[in-house]
Coordinates of C-alpha atoms and ligand atoms in Angstrom, one line a residue:
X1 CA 39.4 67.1 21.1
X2 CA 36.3 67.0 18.8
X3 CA 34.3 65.4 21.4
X4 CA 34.0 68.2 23.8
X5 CA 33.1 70.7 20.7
X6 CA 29.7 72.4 20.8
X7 CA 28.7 74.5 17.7
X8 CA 27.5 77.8 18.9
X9 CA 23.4 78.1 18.3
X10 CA 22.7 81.1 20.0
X11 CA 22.3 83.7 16.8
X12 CA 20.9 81.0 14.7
X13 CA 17.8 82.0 13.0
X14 CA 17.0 79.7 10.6
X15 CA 16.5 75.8 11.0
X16 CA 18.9 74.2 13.3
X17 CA 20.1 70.9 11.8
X18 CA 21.8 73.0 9.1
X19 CA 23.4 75.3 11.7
X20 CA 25.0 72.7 12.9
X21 CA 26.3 71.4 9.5
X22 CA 27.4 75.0 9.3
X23 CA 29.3 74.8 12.5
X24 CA 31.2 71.8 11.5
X25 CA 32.2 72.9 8.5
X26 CA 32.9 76.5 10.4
X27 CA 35.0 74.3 12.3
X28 CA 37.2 72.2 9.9
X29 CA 38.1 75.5 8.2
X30 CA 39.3 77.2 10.8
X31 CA 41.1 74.1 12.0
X32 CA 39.2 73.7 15.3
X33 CA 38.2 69.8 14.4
X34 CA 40.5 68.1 12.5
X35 CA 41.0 65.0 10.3
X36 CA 40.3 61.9 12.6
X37 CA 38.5 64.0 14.9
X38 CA 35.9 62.4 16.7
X39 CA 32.3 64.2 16.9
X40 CA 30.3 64.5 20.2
X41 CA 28.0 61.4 20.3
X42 CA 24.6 63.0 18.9
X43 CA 22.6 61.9 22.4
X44 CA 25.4 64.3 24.4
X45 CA 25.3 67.1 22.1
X46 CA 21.4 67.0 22.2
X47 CA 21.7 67.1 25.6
X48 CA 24.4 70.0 25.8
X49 CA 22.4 72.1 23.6
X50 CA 19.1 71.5 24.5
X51 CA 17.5 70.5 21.5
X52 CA 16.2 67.1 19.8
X53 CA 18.1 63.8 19.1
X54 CA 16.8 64.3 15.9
X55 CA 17.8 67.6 15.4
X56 CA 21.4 66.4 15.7
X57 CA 21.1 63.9 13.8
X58 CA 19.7 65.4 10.7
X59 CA 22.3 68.0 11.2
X60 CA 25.2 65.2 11.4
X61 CA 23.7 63.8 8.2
X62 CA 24.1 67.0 6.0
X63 CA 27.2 67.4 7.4
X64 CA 28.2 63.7 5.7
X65 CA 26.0 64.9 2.5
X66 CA 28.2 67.8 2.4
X67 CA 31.4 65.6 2.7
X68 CA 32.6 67.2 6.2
X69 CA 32.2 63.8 8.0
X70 CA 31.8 59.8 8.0
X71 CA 30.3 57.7 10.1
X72 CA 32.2 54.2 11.7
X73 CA 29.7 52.3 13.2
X74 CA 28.9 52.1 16.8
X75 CA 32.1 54.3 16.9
X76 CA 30.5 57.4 15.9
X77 CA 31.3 60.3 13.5
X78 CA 34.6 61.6 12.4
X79 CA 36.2 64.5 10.4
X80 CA 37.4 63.6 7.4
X81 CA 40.6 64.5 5.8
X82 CA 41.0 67.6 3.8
X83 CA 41.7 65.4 0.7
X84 CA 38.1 63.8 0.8
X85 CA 36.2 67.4 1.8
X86 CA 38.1 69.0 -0.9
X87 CA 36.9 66.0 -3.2
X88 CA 33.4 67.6 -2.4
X89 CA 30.8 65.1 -1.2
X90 CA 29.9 61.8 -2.0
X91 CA 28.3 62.0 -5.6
X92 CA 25.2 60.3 -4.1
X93 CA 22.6 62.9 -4.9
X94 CA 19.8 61.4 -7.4
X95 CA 17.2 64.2 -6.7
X96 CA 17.1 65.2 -10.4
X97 CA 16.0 62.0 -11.4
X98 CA 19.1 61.9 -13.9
X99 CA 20.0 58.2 -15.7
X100 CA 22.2 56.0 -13.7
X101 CA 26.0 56.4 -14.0
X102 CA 27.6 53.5 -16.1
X103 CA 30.3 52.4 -14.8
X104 CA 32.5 51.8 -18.2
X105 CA 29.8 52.9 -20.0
X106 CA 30.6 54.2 -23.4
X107 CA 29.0 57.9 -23.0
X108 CA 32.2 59.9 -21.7
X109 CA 34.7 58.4 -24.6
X110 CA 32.2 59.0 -27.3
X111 CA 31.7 62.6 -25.9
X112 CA 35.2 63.7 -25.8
X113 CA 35.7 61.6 -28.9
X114 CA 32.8 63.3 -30.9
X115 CA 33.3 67.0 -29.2
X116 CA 37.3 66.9 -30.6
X117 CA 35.8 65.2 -34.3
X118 CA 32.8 68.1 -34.2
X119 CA 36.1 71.1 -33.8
X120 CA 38.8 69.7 -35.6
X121 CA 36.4 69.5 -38.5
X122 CA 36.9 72.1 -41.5
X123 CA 34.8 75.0 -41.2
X124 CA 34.5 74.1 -37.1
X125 CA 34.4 77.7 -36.7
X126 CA 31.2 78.2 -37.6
X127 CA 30.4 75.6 -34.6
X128 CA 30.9 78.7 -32.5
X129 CA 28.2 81.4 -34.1
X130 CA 24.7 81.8 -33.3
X131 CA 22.6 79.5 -35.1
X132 CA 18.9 80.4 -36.8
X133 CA 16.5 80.3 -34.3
X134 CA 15.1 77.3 -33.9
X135 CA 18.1 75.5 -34.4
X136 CA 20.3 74.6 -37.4
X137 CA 18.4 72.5 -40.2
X138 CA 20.7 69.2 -39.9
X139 CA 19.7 69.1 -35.7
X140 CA 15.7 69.9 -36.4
X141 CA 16.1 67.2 -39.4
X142 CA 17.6 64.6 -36.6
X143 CA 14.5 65.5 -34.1
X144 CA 12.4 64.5 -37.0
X145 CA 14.1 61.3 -37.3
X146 CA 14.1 60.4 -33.8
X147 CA 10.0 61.3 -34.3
X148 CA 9.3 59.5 -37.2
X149 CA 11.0 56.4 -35.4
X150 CA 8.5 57.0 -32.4
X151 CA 5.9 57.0 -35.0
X152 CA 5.3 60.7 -35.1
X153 CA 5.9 61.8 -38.8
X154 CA 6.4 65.6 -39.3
X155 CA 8.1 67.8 -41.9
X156 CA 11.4 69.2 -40.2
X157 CA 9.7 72.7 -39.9
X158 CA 7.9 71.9 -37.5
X159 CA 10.7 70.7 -35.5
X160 CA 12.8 72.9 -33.2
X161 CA 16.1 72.4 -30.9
X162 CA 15.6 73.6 -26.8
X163 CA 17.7 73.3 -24.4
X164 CA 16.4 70.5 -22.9
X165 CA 12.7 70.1 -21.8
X166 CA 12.2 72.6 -19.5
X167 CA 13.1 75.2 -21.9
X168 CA 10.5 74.1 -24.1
X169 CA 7.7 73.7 -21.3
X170 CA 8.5 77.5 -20.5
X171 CA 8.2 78.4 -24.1
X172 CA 5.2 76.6 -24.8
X173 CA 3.5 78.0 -21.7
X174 CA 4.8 81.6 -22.8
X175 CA 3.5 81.3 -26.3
X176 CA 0.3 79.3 -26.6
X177 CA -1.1 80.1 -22.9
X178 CA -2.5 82.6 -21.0
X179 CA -3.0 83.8 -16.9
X180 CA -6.1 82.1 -15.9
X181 CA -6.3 79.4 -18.1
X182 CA -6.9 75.7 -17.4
X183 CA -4.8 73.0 -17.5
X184 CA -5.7 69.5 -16.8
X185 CA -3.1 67.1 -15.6
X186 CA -2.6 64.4 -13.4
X187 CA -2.7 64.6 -9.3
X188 CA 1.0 64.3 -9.1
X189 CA 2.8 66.1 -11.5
X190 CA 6.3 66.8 -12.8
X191 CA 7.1 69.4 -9.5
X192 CA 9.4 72.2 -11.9
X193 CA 6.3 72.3 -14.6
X194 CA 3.9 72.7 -11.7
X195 CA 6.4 75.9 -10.3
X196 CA 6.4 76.9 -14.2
X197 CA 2.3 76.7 -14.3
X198 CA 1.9 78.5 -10.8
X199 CA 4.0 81.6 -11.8
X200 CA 2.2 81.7 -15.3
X201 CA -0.9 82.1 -13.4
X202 CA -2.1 79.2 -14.6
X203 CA -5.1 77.3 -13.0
X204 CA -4.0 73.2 -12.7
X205 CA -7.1 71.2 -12.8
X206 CA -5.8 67.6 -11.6
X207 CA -7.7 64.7 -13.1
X208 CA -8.5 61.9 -10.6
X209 CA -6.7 59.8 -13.2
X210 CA -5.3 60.1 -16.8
X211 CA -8.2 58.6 -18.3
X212 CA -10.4 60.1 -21.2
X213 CA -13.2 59.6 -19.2
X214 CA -11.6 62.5 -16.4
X215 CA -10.4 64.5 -19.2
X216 CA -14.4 64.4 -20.8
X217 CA -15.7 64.9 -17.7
X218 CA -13.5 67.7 -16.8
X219 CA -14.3 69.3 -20.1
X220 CA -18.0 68.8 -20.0
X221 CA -18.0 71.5 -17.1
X222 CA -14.5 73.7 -17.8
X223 CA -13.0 75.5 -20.7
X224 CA -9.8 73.6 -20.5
X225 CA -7.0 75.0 -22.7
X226 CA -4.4 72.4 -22.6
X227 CA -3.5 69.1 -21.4
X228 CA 0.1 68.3 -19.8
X229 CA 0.8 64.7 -20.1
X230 CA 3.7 62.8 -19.5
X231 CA 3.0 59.5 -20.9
X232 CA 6.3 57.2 -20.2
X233 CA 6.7 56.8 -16.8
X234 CA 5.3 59.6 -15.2
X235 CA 6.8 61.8 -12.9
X236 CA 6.8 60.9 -10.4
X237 CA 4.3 57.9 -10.8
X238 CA 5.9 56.3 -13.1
X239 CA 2.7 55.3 -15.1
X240 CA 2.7 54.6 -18.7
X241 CA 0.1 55.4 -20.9
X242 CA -0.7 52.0 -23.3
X243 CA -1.3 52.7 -27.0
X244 CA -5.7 52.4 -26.3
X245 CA -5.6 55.2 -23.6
X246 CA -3.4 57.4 -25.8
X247 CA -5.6 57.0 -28.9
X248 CA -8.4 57.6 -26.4
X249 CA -7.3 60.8 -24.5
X250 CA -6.3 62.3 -27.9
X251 CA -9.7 61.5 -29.0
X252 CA -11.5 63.7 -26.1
X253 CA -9.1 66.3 -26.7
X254 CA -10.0 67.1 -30.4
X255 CA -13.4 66.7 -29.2
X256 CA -13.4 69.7 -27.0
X257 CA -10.5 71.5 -28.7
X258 CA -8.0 70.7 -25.6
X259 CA -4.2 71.2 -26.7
X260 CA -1.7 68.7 -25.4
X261 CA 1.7 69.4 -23.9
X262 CA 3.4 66.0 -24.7
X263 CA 6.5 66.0 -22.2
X264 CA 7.8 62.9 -23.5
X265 CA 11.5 62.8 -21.1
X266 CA 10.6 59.2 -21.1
X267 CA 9.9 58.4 -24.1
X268 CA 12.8 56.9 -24.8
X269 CA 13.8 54.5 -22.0
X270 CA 12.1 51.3 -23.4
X271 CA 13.3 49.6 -26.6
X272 CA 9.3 49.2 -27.6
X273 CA 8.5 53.0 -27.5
X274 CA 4.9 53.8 -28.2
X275 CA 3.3 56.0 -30.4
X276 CA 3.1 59.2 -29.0
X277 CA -0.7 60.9 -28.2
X278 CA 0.1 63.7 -30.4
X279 CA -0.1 61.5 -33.6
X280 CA -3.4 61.1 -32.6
X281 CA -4.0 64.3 -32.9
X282 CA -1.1 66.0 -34.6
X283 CA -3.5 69.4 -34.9
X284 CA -3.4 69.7 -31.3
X285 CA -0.1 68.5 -30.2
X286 CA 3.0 69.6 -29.2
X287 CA 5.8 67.1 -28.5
X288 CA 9.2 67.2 -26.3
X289 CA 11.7 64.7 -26.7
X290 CA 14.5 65.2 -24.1
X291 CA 18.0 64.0 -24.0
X292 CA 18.5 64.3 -20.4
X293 CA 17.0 61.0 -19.4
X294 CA 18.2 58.7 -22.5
X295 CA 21.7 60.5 -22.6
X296 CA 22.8 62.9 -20.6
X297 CA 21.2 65.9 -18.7
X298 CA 24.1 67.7 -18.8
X299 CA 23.4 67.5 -22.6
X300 CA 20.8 70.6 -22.9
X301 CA 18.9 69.5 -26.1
X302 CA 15.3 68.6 -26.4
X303 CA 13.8 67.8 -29.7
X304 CA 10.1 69.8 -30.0
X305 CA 7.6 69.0 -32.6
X306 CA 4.8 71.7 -32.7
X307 CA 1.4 71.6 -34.4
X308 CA 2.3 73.7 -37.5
X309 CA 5.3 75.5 -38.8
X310 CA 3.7 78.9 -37.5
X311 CA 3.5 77.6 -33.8
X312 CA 7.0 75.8 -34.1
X313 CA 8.1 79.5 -35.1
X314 CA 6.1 81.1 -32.0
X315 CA 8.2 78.6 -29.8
X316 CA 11.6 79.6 -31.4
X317 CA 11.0 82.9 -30.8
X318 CA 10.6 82.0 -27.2
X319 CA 13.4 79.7 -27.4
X320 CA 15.3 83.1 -28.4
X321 CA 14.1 85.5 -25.7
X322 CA 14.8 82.9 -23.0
X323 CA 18.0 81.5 -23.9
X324 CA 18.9 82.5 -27.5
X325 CA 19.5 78.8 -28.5
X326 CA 20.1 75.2 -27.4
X327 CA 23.7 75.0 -27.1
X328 CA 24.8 74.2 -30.8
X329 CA 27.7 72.0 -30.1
X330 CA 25.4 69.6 -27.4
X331 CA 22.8 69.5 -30.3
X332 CA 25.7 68.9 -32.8
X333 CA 26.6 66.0 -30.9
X334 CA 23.4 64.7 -30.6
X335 CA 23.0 64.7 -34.6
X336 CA 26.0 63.0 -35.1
X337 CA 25.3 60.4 -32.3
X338 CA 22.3 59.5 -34.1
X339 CA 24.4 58.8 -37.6
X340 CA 27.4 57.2 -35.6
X341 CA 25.3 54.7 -33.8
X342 CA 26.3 55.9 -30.2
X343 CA 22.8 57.3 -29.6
X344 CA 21.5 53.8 -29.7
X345 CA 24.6 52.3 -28.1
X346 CA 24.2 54.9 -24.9
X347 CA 20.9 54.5 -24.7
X348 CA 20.7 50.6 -24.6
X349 CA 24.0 50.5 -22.2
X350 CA 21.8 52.8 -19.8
X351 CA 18.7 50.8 -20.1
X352 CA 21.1 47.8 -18.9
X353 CA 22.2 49.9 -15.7
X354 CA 18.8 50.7 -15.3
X355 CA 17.2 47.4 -15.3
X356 CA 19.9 46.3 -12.7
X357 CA 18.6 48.7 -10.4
X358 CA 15.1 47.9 -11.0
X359 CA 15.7 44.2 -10.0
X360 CA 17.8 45.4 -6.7
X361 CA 14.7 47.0 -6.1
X362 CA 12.8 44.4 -6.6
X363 CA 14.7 41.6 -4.6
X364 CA 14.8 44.1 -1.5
X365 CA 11.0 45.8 -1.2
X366 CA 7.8 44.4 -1.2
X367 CA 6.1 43.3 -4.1
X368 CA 3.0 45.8 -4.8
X369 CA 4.0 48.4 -2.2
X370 CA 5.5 50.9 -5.3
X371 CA 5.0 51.8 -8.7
X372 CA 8.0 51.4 -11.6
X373 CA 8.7 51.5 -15.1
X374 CA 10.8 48.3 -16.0
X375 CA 13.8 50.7 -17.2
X376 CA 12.9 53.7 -15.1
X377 CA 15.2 56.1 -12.4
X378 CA 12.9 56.0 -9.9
X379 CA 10.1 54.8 -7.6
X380 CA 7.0 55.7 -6.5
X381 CA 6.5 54.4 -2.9
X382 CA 2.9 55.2 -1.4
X383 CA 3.4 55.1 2.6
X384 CA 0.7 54.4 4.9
X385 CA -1.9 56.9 6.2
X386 CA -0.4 59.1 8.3
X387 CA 3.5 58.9 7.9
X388 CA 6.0 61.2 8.0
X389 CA 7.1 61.3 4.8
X390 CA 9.9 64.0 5.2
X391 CA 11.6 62.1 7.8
X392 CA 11.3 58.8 5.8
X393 CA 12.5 61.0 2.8
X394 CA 15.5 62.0 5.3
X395 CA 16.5 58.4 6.8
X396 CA 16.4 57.3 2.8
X397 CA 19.2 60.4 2.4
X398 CA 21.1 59.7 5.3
X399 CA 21.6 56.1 3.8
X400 CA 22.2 57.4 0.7
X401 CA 19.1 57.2 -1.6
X402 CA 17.4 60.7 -2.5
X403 CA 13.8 60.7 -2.2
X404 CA 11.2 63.7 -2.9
X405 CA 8.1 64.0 -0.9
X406 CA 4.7 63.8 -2.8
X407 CA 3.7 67.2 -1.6
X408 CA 6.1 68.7 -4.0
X409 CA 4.4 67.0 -7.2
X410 CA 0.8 67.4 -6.0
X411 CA -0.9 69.6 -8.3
X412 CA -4.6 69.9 -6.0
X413 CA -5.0 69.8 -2.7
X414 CA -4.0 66.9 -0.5
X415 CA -3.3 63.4 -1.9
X416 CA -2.0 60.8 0.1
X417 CA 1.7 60.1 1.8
X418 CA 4.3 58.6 -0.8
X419 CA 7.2 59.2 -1.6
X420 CA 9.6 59.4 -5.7
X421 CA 12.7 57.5 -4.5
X422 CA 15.4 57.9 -7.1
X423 CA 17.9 55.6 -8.1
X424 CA 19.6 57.2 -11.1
X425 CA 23.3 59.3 -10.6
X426 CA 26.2 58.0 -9.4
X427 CA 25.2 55.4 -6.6
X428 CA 26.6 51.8 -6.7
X429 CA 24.4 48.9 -6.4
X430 CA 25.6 48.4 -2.9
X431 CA 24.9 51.4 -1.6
X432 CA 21.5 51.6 -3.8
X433 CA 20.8 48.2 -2.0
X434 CA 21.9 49.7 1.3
X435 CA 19.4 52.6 0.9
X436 CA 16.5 50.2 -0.1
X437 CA 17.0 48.4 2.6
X438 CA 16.4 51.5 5.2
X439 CA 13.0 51.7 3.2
X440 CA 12.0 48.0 3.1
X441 CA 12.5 48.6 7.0
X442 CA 10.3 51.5 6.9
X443 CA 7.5 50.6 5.2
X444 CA 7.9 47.3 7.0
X445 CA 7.2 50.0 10.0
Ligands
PLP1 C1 8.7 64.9 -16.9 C2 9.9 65.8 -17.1 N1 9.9 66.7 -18.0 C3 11.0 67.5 -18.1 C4 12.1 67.4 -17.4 C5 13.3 68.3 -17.6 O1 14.1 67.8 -18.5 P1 15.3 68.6 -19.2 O2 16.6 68.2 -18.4 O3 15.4 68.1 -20.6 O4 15.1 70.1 -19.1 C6 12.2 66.4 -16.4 C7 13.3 66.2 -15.6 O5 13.3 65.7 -14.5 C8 11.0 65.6 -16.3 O6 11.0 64.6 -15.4

C-alpha cells in the first residue's frame, strides 16, 4: 500500500524535501499510509518524481525528525503507529546547545520538590505579584553570591535578575549602545547575539583572535564602543580565555575606554571557574551569569552584574519594557537552590553527564580535528576546504546529532568550513556514539 504512494509536488513552492515530509504527514492523517506502512524506496520515488536521491532522502529524514517514520535497515522506511507520532518526535534535538539530560539526575525531584516548598510556604501569595524591577533583593543578593564565588565582588545593587541571558544581551544593547556603533568580538560568535547586533544596527568588528593584541590593534584605528566576549567555552568555539589573557584584554579595554559585554553562559561548567574579565576592570564591565547551561534552560534566570548601580538601574528598566521581570518563582528557586545545596549537586551531576560525552567523543573522532571544553555541550569540528557543511550538518541529523553550520556564527565575511556539533539534550550515549560515528566517517572523507 504505502509503496506505490507518491506525495503530490506539483503546487509546491517552497523547498521540496519538506514537501515531502508534509505529504507524509498529509498522509497519515488522513489515513492514506498507515501504521506498518512501508515507504516507496527513496531511489523509486526519486525516480517517479523526477527529482534528486537526495532530495528524498532529506525529505524522509524530517519526516523521522518529525516522528512520522522509522527506518529498519536494508528494509526501508515505515509509518509508525499513532501512539509513537502522537508521542511527538524523538527528543533528539540538541540545536540549543542545552546541558545533557541526566538520566536519574536529581534536577526534576528537587524542582517539583522546591516549586511545592516555594507555594505551600506562608505568605506564598506574594510569590505571585510583580516584583521591583530588577528583581526581588533576596534573588539580586544570591547573584552576588554566585559572583563573589567566581571572584567578582559587587554590592547587591548592582546586581539584577533577567530572564535568562539573552534578555540581558538585549537590554544591555538597548541601554548602553547605539545604531552605528562598534563592536569587537570574535570571528565566530554566539549566532542569536549576532541577530540581536544586526537589528540594533550595530557594526561587528571580528577580531582575528581574542587576543589584546587584536583588540589594541583594532582600537588604535576604530572608536570601538564595546567588547562581547564569551570567555568559557565559546560559542561556538569552545575557547576558554586563561586568567593572563583575561587580565590582559581587560587591560586594553580601560586603555581605550572599550566596555565589555561579559556573556559568561559558561561560566559555570568547570569546578575551577576563573575570574571573570570584568574584575579586571569592574568600571567597564558588565557580567551575565546564566542558568540555562549549569541548570536548566527552561529555568529563565540570568544573574547580571553591571558597572554601577545607575547602569544596573538602566538595565532593569529594560528588563521591564521587554519582559516586565524574570519569572519570580524560576528565580525563587534558584535562590533557594543555592542555600539547599542542589545548585551545587545539579551542577556537578551535569558536569558528570557531560564529561561522559566528552570521552565518547573522544574515543570515536580524531584527536586534533575539533575544539572542546572538558565539560562542554558541544563541538567545534573545522571540515576541510571546500566541504559541504550543510549536508554534513544534515547526515549528522539524520543520525541523530544536531549540528549548526559555521556561517550562522560568522560575524565578518567568510571564515572557513566547520561545523558546532551538539551533544547536550536528551540523546543517549549510544545514539550520541552512533551520531559521532557518521562524523568520524565524514571527516575521514
Ligand atoms: C554564549 C551564550 N549566551 C547566551 C545564551 C542564551 O542563554 P539564555 O538561555 O540564558 O538566554 C546562550 C545560549 O545558547 C549562549 O550560548
Amino acid at each position: 500500500m504505502g509503496e506505490s504512494w507518491v506525495p503530490d509536488l506539483s503546487e509546491t513552492a517552497g523547498a521540496k524535501y519538506l514537501a515531502i515530509a508534509d505529504a507524509i504527514g498529509a498522509a497519515v492523517e488522513s489515513g492514506r499510509l498507515r501504521a506498518g506502512d512501508r515507504l516507496p524506496p527513496q531511489r523509486d520515488l526519486a525516480a517517479r518524481l523526477g527529482i534528486d536521491l537526495t532530495t528524498v532522502t532529506k525529505g524522509y529524514e524530517q519526516a523521522r525528525g518529525r516522528g512520522l517514520i522509522g527506518a529498519r535497515g536494508r528494509a526501508g522506511s515505515f509509518v509508525l503507529p499513532q501512539a509513537a507520532i502522537a508521542a511527538g518526535p524523538p527528543p533528539l534535538d540538541t540545536g540549543m546547545n542545552m546541558p545533557p539530560e541526566v538520566a536519574g539526575g536529581s534536577l526534576l525531584a528537587a524542582w517539583e520538590r522546591t516549586a511545592s516548598a516555594l507555594l505551600r510556604a506562608p505568605g506564598a501569595g506574594g510569590r505571585l505579584h510583580y516584583v521591583p524591577a530588577g528583581g526581588r533583593a533576596s534573588d539580586r543578593a544570591a547573584g552576588a553570591a554566585i559572583f563573589a564565588g567566581l571572584g567578582l565582588d559587587c554590592p547587591i545593587d548592582e546586581v539584577i535578575v533577567t530572564a535568562g541571558a539573552q534578555n540581558a544581551l538585549h537590554a544591555i544593547v538597548a541601554a548602553t549602545l547605539k545604531p552605528g556603533d562598534v563592536v569587537a568580538c570574535g570571528a565566530h560568535i554566539y549566532s542569536v547575539f549576532l541577530q540581536l547586533a544586526r537589528k540594533a544596527g550595530l557594526k561587528l568588528a571580528p577580531l582575528a583572535a581574542m587576543e589584546a593584541d587584536a583588540l589594541d590593534a583594532l582600537c588604535r584605528t576604530t572608536k570601538v564602543a564595546a567588547l562581547y566576549v564569551v570567555p568559557t567555552n565559546d560559542n561556538p568555539t569552545t575557547a576558554t580565555l586563561d586568567a593572563g589573557q583575561r587580565r590582559a584584554l581587560a587591560e586594553v579595554a580601560r586603555r581605550h575606554g572599550v566596555r565589555i559585554i561579559e556573556d559568561d553562559a559558561y561560566g559555570q561548567l568547570s569546578e575551577r571557574t576563573i575570574a571573570p574579565l570584568t574584575s579586571f576592570a569592574p568600571e567597564l564591565g558588565t557580567y551575565v551569569a546564566s542558568c540555562s547551561k549549569i541548570l536548566s534552560p527552561a529555568l529563565r534566570v540570568a544573574h547580571v552584574r553591571a558597572p554601577s548601580v545607575r547602569e544596573a538601574l538602566a538595565l532593569a528598566a529594560e528588563v521591564h519594557r521587554s519582559c516586565v521581570m524574570a519569572p519570580p518563582l524560576d528565580a525563587a528557586l534558584v535562590t533557594r537552590w543555592l542555600e539547599d545545596g542542589s545548585y551545587d549537586r545539579i551542577t556537578a551531576e551535569t558536569r558528570t553527564e557531560a564529561a561522559a560525552r566528552q570521552a565518547i567523543a573522544a574515543e570515536i573522532l580524531p584527536a586534533g580535528r575539533y575544539a572542546a571544553h572538558p565539560c562542554g555541550y558541544h563541538l567545534w569540528v573545522p571540515l576541510p576546504a571546500g566541504s559541504d557543511q550543510a549536508r554534513v550538518a544534515e547526515a549528522l541529523r539524520g543520525a541523530g546529532v544536531t549540528a549548526i553550520p559555521a556561517d550562522a556564527f560568522a560575524a565578518g565575511e567568510g571564515g572557513g568550513a566547520a561545523l558546532r556539533v551538539s551533544l547536550g539534550g536528551a540523546i543517549t550515549r549510544e545514539a550520541l556514539a552512533r551520531g559521532l560515528t557518521v562524523l568520524e566517517m565524514e571527516l575521514a572523507g
